């Protein structure tokens, strides 16, 4: 329980992303979320690695996480998904954007990098700017004012 409590307490800043809807840019807000998640994972990955090495501890952790209930905080994308849905309501995310999938990608890239960082013993890497910006472009409202380049034969 203490691991989940610690994870819940550390995930507070992640939930704040919803309040960023309509402020700054979608890409900037997703980068902010990713940075906060990475900082949280720096603390949590070693704790949860211990759970994977202890069958009884892992079973207890699974019982506490209540299967079937959507995860929050460091474990899944709901705060980011809610943020993207709010941005869609404001017209800053495309109406047909798959906000669940985009949120899952943001969280997944952070989790993967945290795992890789701890596995390989690497220091703090550069921000996930390119990866997050790619996701932000995928959900962006298509620009109607894009200048078309002349086609040259």
PDB file of C-alpha atoms in Angstrom:
ATOM      1  CA  UNK A   1       0.000   0.000   0.000  1.00  0.00           C
ATOM      2  CA  UNK A   2       2.787   2.407   0.777  1.00  0.00           C
ATOM      3  CA  UNK A   3       4.091   2.098  -2.815  1.00  0.00           C
ATOM      4  CA  UNK A   4       0.695   2.976  -4.247  1.00  0.00           C
ATOM      5  CA  UNK A   5       0.252   5.782  -1.730  1.00  0.00           C
ATOM      6  CA  UNK A   6       3.652   7.189  -2.698  1.00  0.00           C
ATOM      7  CA  UNK A   7       2.749   6.921  -6.398  1.00  0.00           C
ATOM      8  CA  UNK A   8      -0.575   8.644  -5.768  1.00  0.00           C
ATOM      9  CA  UNK A   9       1.044  11.481  -3.809  1.00  0.00           C
ATOM     10  CA  UNK A  10       3.713  11.996  -6.469  1.00  0.00           C
ATOM     11  CA  UNK A  11       1.119  12.005  -9.276  1.00  0.00           C
ATOM     12  CA  UNK A  12      -0.593  15.210  -8.109  1.00  0.00           C
ATOM     13  CA  UNK A  13       1.225  17.449 -10.617  1.00  0.00           C
ATOM     14  CA  UNK A  14       0.162  15.105 -13.418  1.00  0.00           C
ATOM     15  CA  UNK A  15      -3.515  15.792 -12.792  1.00  0.00           C
ATOM     16  CA  UNK A  16      -2.848  19.531 -13.127  1.00  0.00           C
ATOM     17  CA  UNK A  17      -2.459  19.117 -16.888  1.00  0.00           C
ATOM     18  CA  UNK A  18      -6.247  19.413 -17.312  1.00  0.00           C
ATOM     19  CA  UNK A  19      -6.072  22.981 -16.028  1.00  0.00           C
ATOM     20  CA  UNK A  20      -3.692  23.833 -18.875  1.00  0.00           C
ATOM     21  CA  UNK A  21      -6.389  23.410 -21.562  1.00  0.00           C
ATOM     22  CA  UNK A  22      -6.486  26.568 -23.665  1.00  0.00           C
ATOM     23  CA  UNK A  23      -3.186  27.848 -22.230  1.00  0.00           C
ATOM     24  CA  UNK A  24       0.059  27.853 -24.185  1.00  0.00           C
ATOM     25  CA  UNK A  25       0.258  25.209 -26.892  1.00  0.00           C
ATOM     26  CA  UNK A  26      -0.920  21.619 -26.933  1.00  0.00           C
ATOM     27  CA  UNK A  27       2.630  20.451 -27.677  1.00  0.00           C
ATOM     28  CA  UNK A  28       4.043  22.580 -24.871  1.00  0.00           C
ATOM     29  CA  UNK A  29       1.517  21.235 -22.391  1.00  0.00           C
ATOM     30  CA  UNK A  30       2.189  17.638 -23.420  1.00  0.00           C
ATOM     31  CA  UNK A  31       5.935  18.275 -23.031  1.00  0.00           C
ATOM     32  CA  UNK A  32       5.280  19.709 -19.552  1.00  0.00           C
ATOM     33  CA  UNK A  33       3.278  16.613 -18.611  1.00  0.00           C
ATOM     34  CA  UNK A  34       5.974  14.304 -19.996  1.00  0.00           C
ATOM     35  CA  UNK A  35       8.648  16.119 -17.990  1.00  0.00           C
ATOM     36  CA  UNK A  36       6.613  15.791 -14.801  1.00  0.00           C
ATOM     37  CA  UNK A  37       5.924  12.125 -15.471  1.00  0.00           C
ATOM     38  CA  UNK A  38       9.600  11.450 -16.090  1.00  0.00           C
ATOM     39  CA  UNK A  39      10.522  13.124 -12.787  1.00  0.00           C
ATOM     40  CA  UNK A  40       7.945  10.997 -10.981  1.00  0.00           C
ATOM     41  CA  UNK A  41       9.114   7.812 -12.686  1.00  0.00           C
ATOM     42  CA  UNK A  42      12.673   8.539 -11.557  1.00  0.00           C
ATOM     43  CA  UNK A  43      11.385   7.877  -8.026  1.00  0.00           C
ATOM     44  CA  UNK A  44       8.876   5.132  -8.764  1.00  0.00           C
ATOM     45  CA  UNK A  45      10.664   2.810 -11.186  1.00  0.00           C
ATOM     46  CA  UNK A  46      13.064   1.489  -8.514  1.00  0.00           C
ATOM     47  CA  UNK A  47      10.139   0.897  -6.136  1.00  0.00           C
ATOM     48  CA  UNK A  48       8.112  -1.016  -8.670  1.00  0.00           C
ATOM     49  CA  UNK A  49      11.148  -2.928  -9.887  1.00  0.00           C
ATOM     50  CA  UNK A  50      11.268  -4.414  -6.382  1.00  0.00           C
ATOM     51  CA  UNK A  51       7.665  -5.556  -6.784  1.00  0.00           C
ATOM     52  CA  UNK A  52       8.499  -7.409  -9.995  1.00  0.00           C
ATOM     53  CA  UNK A  53      11.219  -9.345  -8.196  1.00  0.00           C
ATOM     54  CA  UNK A  54       8.959 -10.463  -5.322  1.00  0.00           C
ATOM     55  CA  UNK A  55       5.975 -12.653  -6.291  1.00  0.00           C
ATOM     56  CA  UNK A  56       4.081 -11.985  -3.058  1.00  0.00           C
ATOM     57  CA  UNK A  57       4.671  -8.237  -3.212  1.00  0.00           C
ATOM     58  CA  UNK A  58       3.542  -8.146  -6.835  1.00  0.00           C
ATOM     59  CA  UNK A  59       0.365 -10.097  -5.989  1.00  0.00           C
ATOM     60  CA  UNK A  60      -0.407  -7.674  -3.143  1.00  0.00           C
ATOM     61  CA  UNK A  61       0.205  -4.708  -5.425  1.00  0.00           C
ATOM     62  CA  UNK A  62      -2.136  -6.142  -8.058  1.00  0.00           C
ATOM     63  CA  UNK A  63      -4.864  -6.645  -5.442  1.00  0.00           C
ATOM     64  CA  UNK A  64      -4.503  -3.032  -4.316  1.00  0.00           C
ATOM     65  CA  UNK A  65      -4.737  -1.711  -7.879  1.00  0.00           C
ATOM     66  CA  UNK A  66      -8.243  -3.164  -8.269  1.00  0.00           C
ATOM     67  CA  UNK A  67      -8.347  -4.766 -11.724  1.00  0.00           C
ATOM     68  CA  UNK A  68     -10.912  -3.313 -14.065  1.00  0.00           C
ATOM     69  CA  UNK A  69     -10.696   0.193 -12.598  1.00  0.00           C
ATOM     70  CA  UNK A  70      -8.965   2.624 -14.944  1.00  0.00           C
ATOM     71  CA  UNK A  71      -5.536   3.525 -13.670  1.00  0.00           C
ATOM     72  CA  UNK A  72      -4.499   7.093 -13.065  1.00  0.00           C
ATOM     73  CA  UNK A  73      -1.304   8.894 -12.218  1.00  0.00           C
ATOM     74  CA  UNK A  74       1.842   7.208 -13.444  1.00  0.00           C
ATOM     75  CA  UNK A  75       0.088   4.082 -14.660  1.00  0.00           C
ATOM     76  CA  UNK A  76      -2.116   5.226 -17.516  1.00  0.00           C
ATOM     77  CA  UNK A  77      -3.186   8.114 -19.683  1.00  0.00           C
ATOM     78  CA  UNK A  78      -6.484   9.398 -18.215  1.00  0.00           C
ATOM     79  CA  UNK A  79      -5.166  12.834 -17.107  1.00  0.00           C
ATOM     80  CA  UNK A  80      -3.638  13.384 -20.553  1.00  0.00           C
ATOM     81  CA  UNK A  81      -6.701  11.989 -22.294  1.00  0.00           C
ATOM     82  CA  UNK A  82      -8.980  14.324 -20.311  1.00  0.00           C
ATOM     83  CA  UNK A  83      -6.666  17.208 -21.170  1.00  0.00           C
ATOM     84  CA  UNK A  84      -6.767  16.378 -24.897  1.00  0.00           C
ATOM     85  CA  UNK A  85     -10.556  16.033 -24.794  1.00  0.00           C
ATOM     86  CA  UNK A  86     -10.782  19.468 -23.153  1.00  0.00           C
ATOM     87  CA  UNK A  87      -8.523  20.881 -25.879  1.00  0.00           C
ATOM     88  CA  UNK A  88     -10.801  19.283 -28.482  1.00  0.00           C
ATOM     89  CA  UNK A  89     -13.784  21.068 -26.935  1.00  0.00           C
ATOM     90  CA  UNK A  90     -11.821  24.316 -27.326  1.00  0.00           C
ATOM     91  CA  UNK A  91     -11.098  23.524 -30.983  1.00  0.00           C
ATOM     92  CA  UNK A  92      -7.343  23.083 -30.453  1.00  0.00           C
ATOM     93  CA  UNK A  93      -7.388  19.313 -31.097  1.00  0.00           C
ATOM     94  CA  UNK A  94      -8.959  17.814 -34.214  1.00  0.00           C
ATOM     95  CA  UNK A  95     -12.521  16.528 -33.795  1.00  0.00           C
ATOM     96  CA  UNK A  96     -11.527  13.106 -35.109  1.00  0.00           C
ATOM     97  CA  UNK A  97      -8.319  12.804 -33.048  1.00  0.00           C
ATOM     98  CA  UNK A  98      -8.009   9.613 -31.007  1.00  0.00           C
ATOM     99  CA  UNK A  99      -7.283  11.273 -27.664  1.00  0.00           C
ATOM    100  CA  UNK A 100      -7.072   7.942 -25.821  1.00  0.00           C
ATOM    101  CA  UNK A 101      -4.441   6.613 -28.195  1.00  0.00           C
ATOM    102  CA  UNK A 102      -2.447   9.869 -28.128  1.00  0.00           C
ATOM    103  CA  UNK A 103      -2.506   9.912 -24.310  1.00  0.00           C
ATOM    104  CA  UNK A 104      -1.405   6.294 -24.229  1.00  0.00           C
ATOM    105  CA  UNK A 105       1.525   7.100 -26.526  1.00  0.00           C
ATOM    106  CA  UNK A 106       2.654  10.013 -24.344  1.00  0.00           C
ATOM    107  CA  UNK A 107       2.586   7.865 -21.210  1.00  0.00           C
ATOM    108  CA  UNK A 108       4.130   4.871 -22.977  1.00  0.00           C
ATOM    109  CA  UNK A 109       7.111   6.788 -24.330  1.00  0.00           C
ATOM    110  CA  UNK A 110       7.787   8.135 -20.819  1.00  0.00           C
ATOM    111  CA  UNK A 111       7.516   4.674 -19.259  1.00  0.00           C
ATOM    112  CA  UNK A 112       9.734   3.122 -21.912  1.00  0.00           C
ATOM    113  CA  UNK A 113      12.398   5.744 -21.484  1.00  0.00           C
ATOM    114  CA  UNK A 114      12.313   5.411 -17.682  1.00  0.00           C
ATOM    115  CA  UNK A 115      12.737   1.657 -17.982  1.00  0.00           C
ATOM    116  CA  UNK A 116      15.560   2.014 -20.499  1.00  0.00           C
ATOM    117  CA  UNK A 117      17.272   4.662 -18.375  1.00  0.00           C
ATOM    118  CA  UNK A 118      17.267   2.500 -15.253  1.00  0.00           C
ATOM    119  CA  UNK A 119      18.069  -0.679 -17.126  1.00  0.00           C
ATOM    120  CA  UNK A 120      21.111   0.821 -18.826  1.00  0.00           C
ATOM    121  CA  UNK A 121      22.110   3.075 -15.917  1.00  0.00           C
ATOM    122  CA  UNK A 122      21.967   6.191 -18.070  1.00  0.00           C
ATOM    123  CA  UNK A 123      21.680   9.674 -16.610  1.00  0.00           C
ATOM    124  CA  UNK A 124      18.876  12.120 -17.190  1.00  0.00           C
ATOM    125  CA  UNK A 125      18.260  12.333 -20.959  1.00  0.00           C
ATOM    126  CA  UNK A 126      17.201  15.276 -23.066  1.00  0.00           C
ATOM    127  CA  UNK A 127      13.473  16.127 -23.029  1.00  0.00           C
ATOM    128  CA  UNK A 128      11.164  14.083 -25.262  1.00  0.00           C
ATOM    129  CA  UNK A 129      10.559  17.093 -27.511  1.00  0.00           C
ATOM    130  CA  UNK A 130      10.587  15.329 -30.892  1.00  0.00           C
ATOM    131  CA  UNK A 131       8.424  12.426 -29.702  1.00  0.00           C
ATOM    132  CA  UNK A 132       5.857  14.616 -27.937  1.00  0.00           C
ATOM    133  CA  UNK A 133       5.717  17.113 -30.808  1.00  0.00           C
ATOM    134  CA  UNK A 134       5.036  14.236 -33.218  1.00  0.00           C
ATOM    135  CA  UNK A 135       2.068  13.153 -31.080  1.00  0.00           C
ATOM    136  CA  UNK A 136       0.839  16.754 -30.803  1.00  0.00           C
ATOM    137  CA  UNK A 137       0.961  17.149 -34.604  1.00  0.00           C
ATOM    138  CA  UNK A 138      -1.017  13.926 -34.986  1.00  0.00           C
ATOM    139  CA  UNK A 139      -3.930  15.319 -32.965  1.00  0.00           C
ATOM    140  CA  UNK A 140      -3.663  18.919 -34.158  1.00  0.00           C
ATOM    141  CA  UNK A 141      -6.412  20.690 -36.020  1.00  0.00           C
ATOM    142  CA  UNK A 142      -5.383  20.726 -39.683  1.00  0.00           C
ATOM    143  CA  UNK A 143      -4.280  24.173 -40.752  1.00  0.00           C
ATOM    144  CA  UNK A 144      -6.560  25.648 -43.416  1.00  0.00           C
ATOM    145  CA  UNK A 145      -4.091  28.416 -44.066  1.00  0.00           C
ATOM    146  CA  UNK A 146      -1.055  26.314 -44.937  1.00  0.00           C
ATOM    147  CA  UNK A 147       0.734  27.761 -47.893  1.00  0.00           C
ATOM    148  CA  UNK A 148       0.848  25.303 -50.731  1.00  0.00           C
ATOM    149  CA  UNK A 149       4.196  24.890 -52.384  1.00  0.00           C
ATOM    150  CA  UNK A 150       4.167  25.110 -56.140  1.00  0.00           C
ATOM    151  CA  UNK A 151       4.750  21.783 -57.797  1.00  0.00           C
ATOM    152  CA  UNK A 152       7.782  21.873 -60.043  1.00  0.00           C
ATOM    153  CA  UNK A 153       8.167  19.289 -62.754  1.00  0.00           C
TER     154      UNK A 153
END
